[in-house]
Amino acid sequence: MANHSIIDIRGLTLITDPIDPEGNLACADRVTLLEDINLQVFPGETVLITGHSGSGKTSLLRVLNGLIPHIIPGNITGFVEVAGQVPWKVELSDAGSVSASVFQNPRTQFFATDVLSELSFAPANRNVPREEILERVAQVAPAMGVASLLDRRMGELSGGERQRVAIASAVVGQPKVYLLDEPTANLDDRSTQQVSEAIAELRRRGATILIAEHRLHYLNGLVDRVVEMKGGRVLRDMPAQDFWSLDQQARAAAGLRCFDLPCPVHVPEVPRVKTRENSHHRFTEGLVLGDFDVPGLRNEGALQFPRGAITCITGDNGAGKTTLVRSIVGLCKPMGTVELDGEELSIRERRKRSFAVMQDVNRQLFSSSLVEEMLLSVGHRSSVNAKEIEMVLASLGLGEMGERHPLSLSGGQRQRLAVATAKVSGADVIAFDEPTCGLDLTAMKHMGRVIRNCAEEGAVVLVVTHDRELIEEIADFELRMPRGRLRG
């Protein structure tokens, strides 16, 4: 390992402003995101950056890749160099040759309409010969599990497939430093293992890698050091072997996820009811799905999602979990029939009586403060008052942030806000798509309690998730989606 650091950070402090999706200032609040960060990373090191949600992990990566202040406004003080260059002094068009990033929401970093073009985009813009680009793609695609996706359009990919393409695009670009922001956030176990193998291959090639992550089990044995952050500061910087030796009590106190792959959780299967021909004999309270063409689930009776219970919908990436939920709540073309308490719902009624928290919560945050966002979701529930809103925000660790702009929050905090809006919506059917993406152990448990409260108030609650710790925490029933895409 070289004696000179490839990443050198001394006294870094970041004070930034809330922004809208276009990068414009949305209000005058000023928030300290990083404070007096000192960190050196050496060539060939793999460093895990972990800590509570909102501790500054993503902000640190955004300073290193130049997004702050090139795109996201911020006041930076201190000394920062990446591969001998100051990130905010490098033209953004040249930044990709220094560092490559994979974001929490990969949709925000795509430029092409198909997978092969996306993988080729970065090197093509640096005038790499086409033959060399195709050779790189041929080597990277199988290692990253995207070889079968090369002819697919980007808009057809599932959330997990998009994440794998984003990582593969970074590898094809051959940067000096890799910055991975929760690269397995939306991935199933099989895809996570592919990412783990890809990181191992990068290590063998001598790459320098920073990984901001809550999901830890797949990184055991793959990192050299662990940096734990809290409140925008570096709390601990320790050798990996010391980190993995932490006992369960110390791990839980730090809000860290499990160090080993959780064992499969045994949850009762979702109930079945008789087919429509005998519908007058069946118990109809709750949500009943009929005439859905799901490979492996046909001809086994309609599916029933009871009121007052949480049904976790699981399965591999691309199995159709999100498509199923979007159809249930009326966000895409109707598939099959949906009955609620014995009444068949039109697509309009599905929308009216449902509330969904989808993977990309940025697309469903509209107001200039957390409190206003909550009030926007209340709708007809005039009984919800300011005190209840305050209590719901506090239950998710957002109690002191009521007047903050939603876009000033971290990814995990935005996720919690979206779940808070679902809690006060009063909807009969509430669906969550990967609600614990970007959440530490403590935030995940808080999230689980709020989701449980939604069920206790009588709602039908559906949760699409790969998070085994969450399933163990909240699931009453499970619908396991087999491989193969959902057909309507």
Coordinates of C-alpha atoms in Angstrom, one line a residue:
M1 CA 0.0 0.0 0.0
A2 CA 1.4 3.4 -1.0
N3 CA 2.7 5.9 1.7
H4 CA 0.9 8.9 0.2
S5 CA -2.9 9.2 0.6
I6 CA -5.1 9.3 -2.5
I7 CA -7.8 11.0 -0.4
D8 CA -6.7 13.7 2.0
I9 CA -9.2 15.5 4.2
R10 CA -8.2 18.0 6.9
G11 CA -10.6 20.2 8.9
L12 CA -13.5 19.8 6.4
T13 CA -16.7 21.7 7.4
L14 CA -19.7 21.9 5.2
I15 CA -22.6 24.3 5.7
T16 CA -25.3 24.1 3.0
D17 CA -28.8 25.2 2.1
P18 CA -32.0 23.3 1.3
I19 CA -32.4 22.9 -2.4
D20 CA -35.1 22.0 -4.9
P21 CA -34.7 19.1 -7.4
E22 CA -33.1 21.6 -9.9
G23 CA -30.4 22.7 -7.4
N24 CA -32.0 26.1 -6.7
L25 CA -32.2 27.5 -3.2
A26 CA -35.6 26.7 -1.8
C27 CA -35.4 28.6 1.5
A28 CA -33.0 30.5 3.8
D29 CA -32.2 27.7 6.3
R30 CA -28.6 26.9 6.8
V31 CA -27.6 23.5 8.0
T32 CA -24.2 22.2 9.2
L33 CA -23.8 18.8 7.5
L34 CA -20.1 18.1 8.2
E35 CA -17.9 19.5 10.9
D36 CA -14.1 19.3 11.2
I37 CA -13.7 16.0 9.3
N38 CA -10.1 14.6 9.2
L39 CA -9.6 11.5 7.1
Q40 CA -6.9 10.0 4.9
V41 CA -7.4 7.1 2.5
F42 CA -4.5 5.3 0.8
P43 CA -4.3 3.8 -2.7
G44 CA -5.8 0.3 -2.7
E45 CA -7.8 0.7 0.5
T46 CA -11.4 -0.2 0.9
V47 CA -13.0 2.0 3.6
L48 CA -16.5 1.5 5.0
I49 CA -18.3 4.7 6.1
T50 CA -21.2 4.0 8.4
G51 CA -23.2 5.6 11.2
H52 CA -26.8 6.7 11.9
S53 CA -29.0 8.0 9.2
G54 CA -28.3 11.7 8.6
S55 CA -24.8 11.5 10.1
G56 CA -23.2 13.0 7.0
K57 CA -22.1 10.0 5.0
T58 CA -23.7 11.0 1.7
S59 CA -22.6 14.6 2.2
L60 CA -19.0 13.5 2.6
L61 CA -19.2 11.6 -0.7
R62 CA -20.7 14.5 -2.5
V63 CA -17.9 16.8 -1.4
L64 CA -15.4 14.2 -2.7
N65 CA -17.0 13.8 -6.1
G66 CA -17.6 17.6 -6.5
L67 CA -21.4 17.5 -6.6
I68 CA -21.0 19.9 -3.6
P69 CA -20.6 22.7 -4.6
H70 CA -20.8 22.2 -8.4
I71 CA -24.5 21.1 -8.4
I72 CA -25.6 21.3 -4.7
P73 CA -24.8 24.7 -3.2
G74 CA -22.7 24.6 0.0
N75 CA -20.0 26.5 1.9
I76 CA -16.9 24.4 2.2
T77 CA -13.9 25.2 4.5
G78 CA -10.9 23.0 5.1
F79 CA -8.5 21.0 2.8
V80 CA -9.7 18.3 0.5
E81 CA -7.8 16.5 -2.2
V82 CA -8.7 13.4 -4.3
A83 CA -6.0 11.9 -6.4
G84 CA -4.0 15.2 -6.0
Q85 CA -6.9 17.4 -7.1
V86 CA -9.4 19.6 -5.3
P87 CA -12.8 18.3 -6.2
W88 CA -14.6 21.7 -6.6
K89 CA -11.7 23.0 -8.8
V90 CA -12.0 20.2 -11.3
E91 CA -14.4 20.8 -14.1
L92 CA -17.5 18.6 -13.6
S93 CA -17.1 17.1 -17.1
D94 CA -13.6 15.8 -16.0
A95 CA -14.6 14.7 -12.5
G96 CA -15.6 11.2 -13.7
S97 CA -12.0 10.4 -14.5
V98 CA -11.0 11.0 -10.9
S99 CA -13.9 9.4 -9.1
A100 CA -17.0 7.5 -10.0
S101 CA -20.1 7.5 -7.9
V102 CA -23.1 5.3 -7.4
F103 CA -25.9 7.1 -5.6
Q104 CA -28.7 5.9 -3.3
N105 CA -31.2 6.6 -6.1
P106 CA -29.5 5.4 -9.3
R107 CA -32.2 6.8 -11.5
T108 CA -30.7 10.3 -11.0
Q109 CA -27.4 9.4 -12.7
F110 CA -28.6 7.8 -15.9
F111 CA -28.2 9.5 -19.3
A112 CA -29.0 6.8 -21.9
T113 CA -32.2 5.0 -22.9
D114 CA -30.7 1.5 -23.0
V115 CA -28.3 -0.4 -20.8
L116 CA -25.4 -0.8 -23.3
S117 CA -25.5 2.9 -24.1
E118 CA -25.5 3.7 -20.4
L119 CA -22.4 1.6 -19.7
S120 CA -20.7 3.2 -22.7
F121 CA -21.6 6.8 -21.9
A122 CA -18.8 7.9 -19.5
P123 CA -15.8 6.5 -21.5
A124 CA -17.4 7.6 -24.8
N125 CA -17.5 11.2 -23.5
R126 CA -13.8 10.9 -22.7
N127 CA -13.0 9.8 -26.3
V128 CA -12.2 6.2 -25.4
P129 CA -12.1 4.2 -28.7
R130 CA -15.3 2.3 -29.3
E131 CA -13.5 -1.0 -29.5
E132 CA -12.0 -0.5 -26.1
I133 CA -15.4 0.5 -24.6
L134 CA -17.0 -2.7 -25.9
E135 CA -14.1 -4.7 -24.5
R136 CA -14.6 -3.1 -21.1
V137 CA -18.3 -3.8 -21.2
A138 CA -17.7 -7.4 -22.2
Q139 CA -15.5 -7.9 -19.1
V140 CA -17.6 -5.9 -16.6
A141 CA -21.2 -6.9 -17.5
P142 CA -20.9 -10.6 -16.5
A143 CA -19.1 -9.7 -13.2
M144 CA -21.8 -7.3 -12.3
G145 CA -24.7 -9.5 -13.3
V146 CA -25.9 -7.2 -16.1
A147 CA -24.9 -9.2 -19.2
S148 CA -28.6 -10.3 -19.7
L149 CA -29.7 -6.6 -19.5
L150 CA -27.6 -5.1 -22.2
D151 CA -30.4 -4.9 -24.7
R152 CA -33.0 -3.7 -22.2
R153 CA -34.4 -0.1 -22.0
M154 CA -33.6 1.7 -18.8
G155 CA -37.2 2.4 -18.1
E156 CA -38.0 -1.3 -18.0
L157 CA -35.6 -2.1 -15.2
S158 CA -36.6 -2.8 -11.7
G159 CA -35.0 -0.8 -8.8
G160 CA -32.4 -3.5 -8.1
E161 CA -31.5 -3.9 -11.8
R162 CA -31.0 -0.1 -12.1
Q163 CA -28.6 -0.2 -9.1
R164 CA -26.6 -3.0 -10.7
V165 CA -26.3 -1.0 -14.0
A166 CA -25.2 2.1 -12.1
I167 CA -22.4 0.1 -10.4
A168 CA -21.3 -1.5 -13.7
S169 CA -21.2 1.9 -15.4
A170 CA -18.8 3.2 -12.7
V171 CA -16.5 0.2 -13.2
V172 CA -16.5 0.6 -17.0
G173 CA -15.3 4.2 -16.5
Q174 CA -12.1 3.0 -14.7
P175 CA -11.8 5.9 -12.3
K176 CA -9.1 6.4 -9.7
V177 CA -11.6 6.2 -6.8
Y178 CA -15.0 4.5 -6.4
L179 CA -17.6 6.2 -4.2
L180 CA -20.5 3.9 -3.5
D181 CA -23.5 5.3 -1.6
E182 CA -25.5 2.3 -0.3
P183 CA -24.9 0.2 -3.4
T184 CA -27.1 -2.7 -2.3
A185 CA -30.0 -0.6 -1.0
N186 CA -32.6 -2.1 -3.3
L187 CA -31.0 -5.5 -4.0
D188 CA -32.1 -9.0 -3.2
D189 CA -29.6 -11.5 -1.6
R190 CA -28.5 -12.9 -5.0
S191 CA -27.8 -9.4 -6.4
T192 CA -26.1 -8.3 -3.2
Q193 CA -23.8 -11.3 -3.5
Q194 CA -23.0 -10.2 -7.1
V195 CA -22.1 -6.7 -5.8
S196 CA -19.9 -8.3 -3.1
E197 CA -18.1 -10.3 -5.7
A198 CA -17.6 -7.2 -7.9
I199 CA -16.1 -5.3 -4.9
A200 CA -13.8 -8.2 -4.2
E201 CA -12.7 -8.1 -7.9
L202 CA -12.0 -4.3 -7.6
R203 CA -9.9 -4.9 -4.5
R204 CA -7.9 -7.5 -6.4
R205 CA -7.2 -4.9 -9.1
G206 CA -6.0 -2.5 -6.4
A207 CA -8.9 -0.1 -6.6
T208 CA -9.5 2.6 -3.9
I209 CA -13.1 2.3 -2.7
L210 CA -15.2 4.3 -0.2
I211 CA -18.6 2.7 0.7
A212 CA -21.2 4.5 2.7
E213 CA -23.5 1.8 3.9
H214 CA -25.9 0.6 6.6
R215 CA -26.3 -2.9 5.2
L216 CA -23.1 -4.5 6.5
H217 CA -23.1 -8.3 6.3
Y218 CA -22.0 -8.5 2.6
L219 CA -18.9 -6.4 3.4
N220 CA -17.5 -8.6 6.1
G221 CA -14.0 -9.4 4.9
L222 CA -14.0 -6.9 2.1
V223 CA -13.0 -3.7 3.9
D224 CA -9.7 -2.5 5.5
R225 CA -11.0 0.2 7.7
V226 CA -14.3 1.4 9.1
V227 CA -15.1 5.1 9.7
E228 CA -18.2 5.6 12.0
M229 CA -19.8 9.0 11.7
K230 CA -22.3 10.8 14.0
G231 CA -23.8 14.3 13.7
G232 CA -21.5 15.2 10.8
R233 CA -18.3 14.3 12.6
V234 CA -16.0 11.3 12.5
L235 CA -16.7 9.4 15.7
R236 CA -14.3 6.4 15.2
D237 CA -11.8 5.3 12.6
M238 CA -10.8 1.7 13.3
P239 CA -9.3 -1.3 11.6
A240 CA -11.9 -3.6 10.1
Q241 CA -11.0 -6.5 12.4
D242 CA -11.8 -4.3 15.5
F243 CA -15.1 -3.2 13.9
W244 CA -16.3 -6.8 13.1
S245 CA -15.3 -7.8 16.7
L246 CA -17.9 -5.4 18.3
D247 CA -20.4 -7.3 20.4
Q248 CA -24.1 -7.2 19.8
Q249 CA -24.7 -4.6 22.5
A250 CA -22.1 -2.2 21.1
R251 CA -23.5 -2.8 17.6
A252 CA -27.0 -2.0 18.6
A253 CA -26.0 1.1 20.6
A254 CA -24.3 2.5 17.4
G255 CA -27.4 1.7 15.4
L256 CA -25.5 -0.8 13.2
R257 CA -27.2 -3.5 11.2
C258 CA -26.3 -7.1 11.6
F259 CA -22.8 -8.3 10.7
D260 CA -23.9 -11.7 9.3
L261 CA -26.5 -12.5 6.7
P262 CA -29.8 -12.8 8.6
C263 CA -31.4 -16.3 8.6
P264 CA -34.5 -16.6 6.5
V265 CA -37.6 -15.6 8.5
H266 CA -40.5 -18.0 8.7
V267 CA -43.7 -16.0 8.3
P268 CA -47.2 -17.4 7.5
E269 CA -48.1 -17.3 3.8
V270 CA -50.7 -14.7 2.7
P271 CA -54.2 -16.2 3.1
R272 CA -56.1 -17.6 0.1
V273 CA -59.8 -17.3 -0.6
K274 CA -62.2 -19.1 -2.9
T275 CA -62.4 -18.0 -6.5
R276 CA -65.0 -15.5 -7.8
E277 CA -67.5 -18.2 -8.7
N278 CA -67.9 -18.9 -5.0
S279 CA -67.3 -15.3 -3.8
H280 CA -70.6 -15.2 -1.8
H281 CA -69.2 -17.9 0.6
R282 CA -66.0 -16.1 1.4
F283 CA -64.9 -13.8 4.2
T284 CA -64.3 -10.4 2.5
E285 CA -63.0 -8.0 5.1
G286 CA -59.7 -6.6 3.9
L287 CA -58.2 -6.5 0.4
V288 CA -58.8 -9.4 -2.1
L289 CA -56.9 -9.8 -5.3
G290 CA -58.4 -11.9 -8.1
D291 CA -57.6 -12.8 -11.7
F292 CA -53.9 -11.7 -11.4
D293 CA -51.6 -13.6 -13.7
V294 CA -48.5 -14.1 -11.5
P295 CA -46.2 -16.9 -12.7
G296 CA -46.2 -19.6 -10.0
L297 CA -49.2 -18.1 -8.2
R298 CA -52.0 -18.9 -10.7
N299 CA -55.0 -21.2 -9.9
E300 CA -54.3 -21.2 -6.2
G301 CA -57.2 -19.0 -5.2
A302 CA -57.5 -15.2 -4.8
L303 CA -55.1 -13.5 -2.4
Q304 CA -56.3 -11.9 0.7
F305 CA -54.5 -9.1 2.6
P306 CA -56.3 -8.7 5.9
R307 CA -57.0 -5.4 7.6
G308 CA -55.0 -4.8 10.8
A309 CA -52.1 -6.9 9.5
I310 CA -48.8 -6.3 7.7
T311 CA -48.1 -8.4 4.6
C312 CA -44.5 -8.3 3.3
I313 CA -44.1 -8.9 -0.4
T314 CA -40.7 -10.5 -1.1
G315 CA -38.9 -12.0 -4.1
D316 CA -36.0 -11.4 -6.4
N317 CA -35.3 -8.2 -8.2
G318 CA -37.5 -8.0 -11.3
A319 CA -40.1 -10.4 -10.0
G320 CA -42.9 -7.8 -10.3
K321 CA -43.3 -6.8 -6.6
T322 CA -43.4 -3.1 -7.3
T323 CA -45.6 -3.6 -10.4
L324 CA -48.1 -5.6 -8.3
V325 CA -48.3 -2.9 -5.6
R326 CA -48.6 0.0 -8.1
S327 CA -51.5 -1.8 -9.7
I328 CA -53.2 -2.4 -6.4
V329 CA -53.1 1.3 -5.4
G330 CA -54.0 2.5 -8.9
L331 CA -50.7 3.9 -10.1
C332 CA -50.5 1.8 -13.3
K333 CA -52.6 -0.1 -15.7
P334 CA -55.2 -2.2 -13.8
M335 CA -54.3 -5.8 -13.4
G336 CA -56.9 -8.3 -12.2
T337 CA -59.6 -7.3 -9.7
V338 CA -59.2 -5.5 -6.4
E339 CA -61.9 -5.8 -3.8
L340 CA -61.9 -3.9 -0.5
D341 CA -64.3 -5.2 2.2
G342 CA -66.3 -7.0 -0.6
E343 CA -66.5 -4.0 -2.9
E344 CA -64.7 -4.1 -6.2
L345 CA -62.6 -1.0 -6.7
S346 CA -62.2 0.9 -10.0
I347 CA -58.7 2.4 -10.7
R348 CA -60.0 5.7 -9.5
E349 CA -61.3 4.2 -6.2
R350 CA -58.0 2.4 -5.7
R351 CA -56.2 5.8 -5.8
K352 CA -58.8 7.4 -3.6
R353 CA -58.6 4.8 -0.8
S354 CA -54.9 4.0 -1.0
F355 CA -51.6 5.7 0.0
A356 CA -48.2 4.6 -1.4
V357 CA -44.7 5.3 -0.3
M358 CA -42.6 4.4 -3.3
Q359 CA -38.8 3.7 -3.7
D360 CA -38.0 7.2 -5.0
V361 CA -39.5 9.4 -2.3
N362 CA -38.1 12.6 -3.8
R363 CA -40.9 12.4 -6.4
Q364 CA -43.6 12.6 -3.7
L365 CA -42.3 15.4 -1.5
F366 CA -43.8 18.7 -2.5
S367 CA -43.9 21.2 0.4
S368 CA -41.4 23.6 1.9
S369 CA -41.4 22.1 5.5
L370 CA -41.9 18.8 7.1
V371 CA -45.0 20.0 8.9
E372 CA -46.6 21.3 5.6
E373 CA -45.7 18.0 3.9
M374 CA -47.6 16.2 6.7
L375 CA -50.6 18.5 6.4
L376 CA -50.7 18.0 2.7
S377 CA -51.2 14.2 3.2
V378 CA -53.9 14.5 5.8
G379 CA -56.6 15.1 3.2
H380 CA -60.1 14.5 4.6
R381 CA -58.8 13.6 8.1
S382 CA -59.6 16.9 9.7
S383 CA -59.2 15.2 13.1
V384 CA -55.5 15.1 12.7
N385 CA -54.0 18.0 14.7
A386 CA -50.6 19.6 15.1
K387 CA -49.9 17.6 18.2
E388 CA -50.4 14.3 16.4
I389 CA -48.2 15.5 13.5
E390 CA -45.5 16.4 16.1
M391 CA -45.8 13.0 17.7
V392 CA -45.5 11.1 14.5
L393 CA -42.4 13.1 13.4
A394 CA -40.9 12.5 16.8
S395 CA -41.5 8.8 16.7
L396 CA -39.4 8.7 13.5
G397 CA -36.5 10.8 14.9
L398 CA -37.7 13.9 13.0
G399 CA -39.2 15.8 16.0
E400 CA -36.7 18.7 15.9
M401 CA -37.0 19.2 12.1
G402 CA -40.6 20.2 11.6
E403 CA -39.7 23.5 9.9
R404 CA -36.8 22.1 7.8
H405 CA -37.2 21.8 4.1
P406 CA -37.7 18.2 3.1
L407 CA -34.9 18.4 0.5
S408 CA -32.4 19.4 3.2
L409 CA -32.8 16.0 4.8
S410 CA -30.6 12.9 4.2
G411 CA -32.0 10.1 2.0
G412 CA -32.9 8.1 5.1
Q413 CA -34.6 11.0 6.7
R414 CA -36.7 11.7 3.6
Q415 CA -37.7 8.1 3.6
R416 CA -38.9 8.4 7.2
L417 CA -40.8 11.6 6.3
A418 CA -42.6 9.8 3.5
V419 CA -43.7 7.1 5.9
A420 CA -44.8 9.7 8.4
T421 CA -47.1 11.2 5.7
A422 CA -48.6 7.7 5.2
K423 CA -49.3 7.4 8.9
V424 CA -51.5 10.5 8.9
S425 CA -53.2 9.8 5.6
G426 CA -56.0 7.8 7.0
A427 CA -56.0 5.6 3.9
D428 CA -57.6 2.1 3.9
V429 CA -54.7 0.6 2.0
I430 CA -51.2 1.7 2.7
A431 CA -48.3 0.4 0.6
F432 CA -44.5 0.8 1.3
D433 CA -41.9 0.0 -1.3
E434 CA -38.5 -0.7 0.3
P435 CA -39.2 1.7 3.3
T436 CA -36.0 0.9 5.1
C437 CA -33.7 1.8 2.3
G438 CA -31.0 4.0 3.8
L439 CA -31.9 3.4 7.4
D440 CA -29.7 2.3 10.3
L441 CA -30.9 -0.2 12.9
T442 CA -32.5 2.4 15.2
A443 CA -34.3 4.1 12.4
M444 CA -35.5 0.8 11.0
K445 CA -37.0 -0.2 14.3
H446 CA -38.7 3.2 14.6
M447 CA -40.0 2.8 11.1
G448 CA -41.3 -0.7 11.9
R449 CA -43.3 0.7 14.9
V450 CA -45.0 3.4 12.7
I451 CA -45.9 0.8 10.1
R452 CA -47.3 -1.4 12.8
N453 CA -49.4 1.5 14.1
C454 CA -50.8 1.9 10.6
A455 CA -52.0 -1.7 10.8
E456 CA -53.3 -1.3 14.3
E457 CA -55.5 1.5 13.1
G458 CA -57.2 -0.9 10.7
A459 CA -55.5 -0.3 7.4
V460 CA -54.4 -3.0 5.0
V461 CA -50.6 -2.7 5.0
L462 CA -48.4 -4.0 2.2
V463 CA -44.6 -3.8 2.4
V464 CA -42.3 -4.6 -0.5
T465 CA -38.9 -5.4 1.0
H466 CA -35.7 -7.3 0.8
D467 CA -34.8 -6.4 4.4
R468 CA -34.8 -9.6 6.5
E469 CA -34.4 -7.6 9.7
L470 CA -37.5 -5.6 8.9
I471 CA -39.5 -8.8 8.0
E472 CA -38.6 -10.3 11.3
E473 CA -39.6 -7.1 13.1
I474 CA -43.1 -6.5 11.5
A475 CA -44.4 -9.3 9.2
D476 CA -47.7 -11.0 9.9
F477 CA -47.9 -12.6 6.4
E478 CA -45.6 -13.0 3.4
L479 CA -46.3 -13.1 -0.3
R480 CA -43.2 -14.5 -1.9
M481 CA -43.1 -13.5 -5.6
P482 CA -41.5 -16.3 -7.7
R483 CA -39.0 -15.5 -10.5
G484 CA -40.6 -14.2 -13.7
R485 CA -42.3 -10.9 -14.4
L486 CA -45.8 -10.2 -13.4
R487 CA -48.3 -10.4 -16.2
G488 CA -51.7 -8.7 -16.3

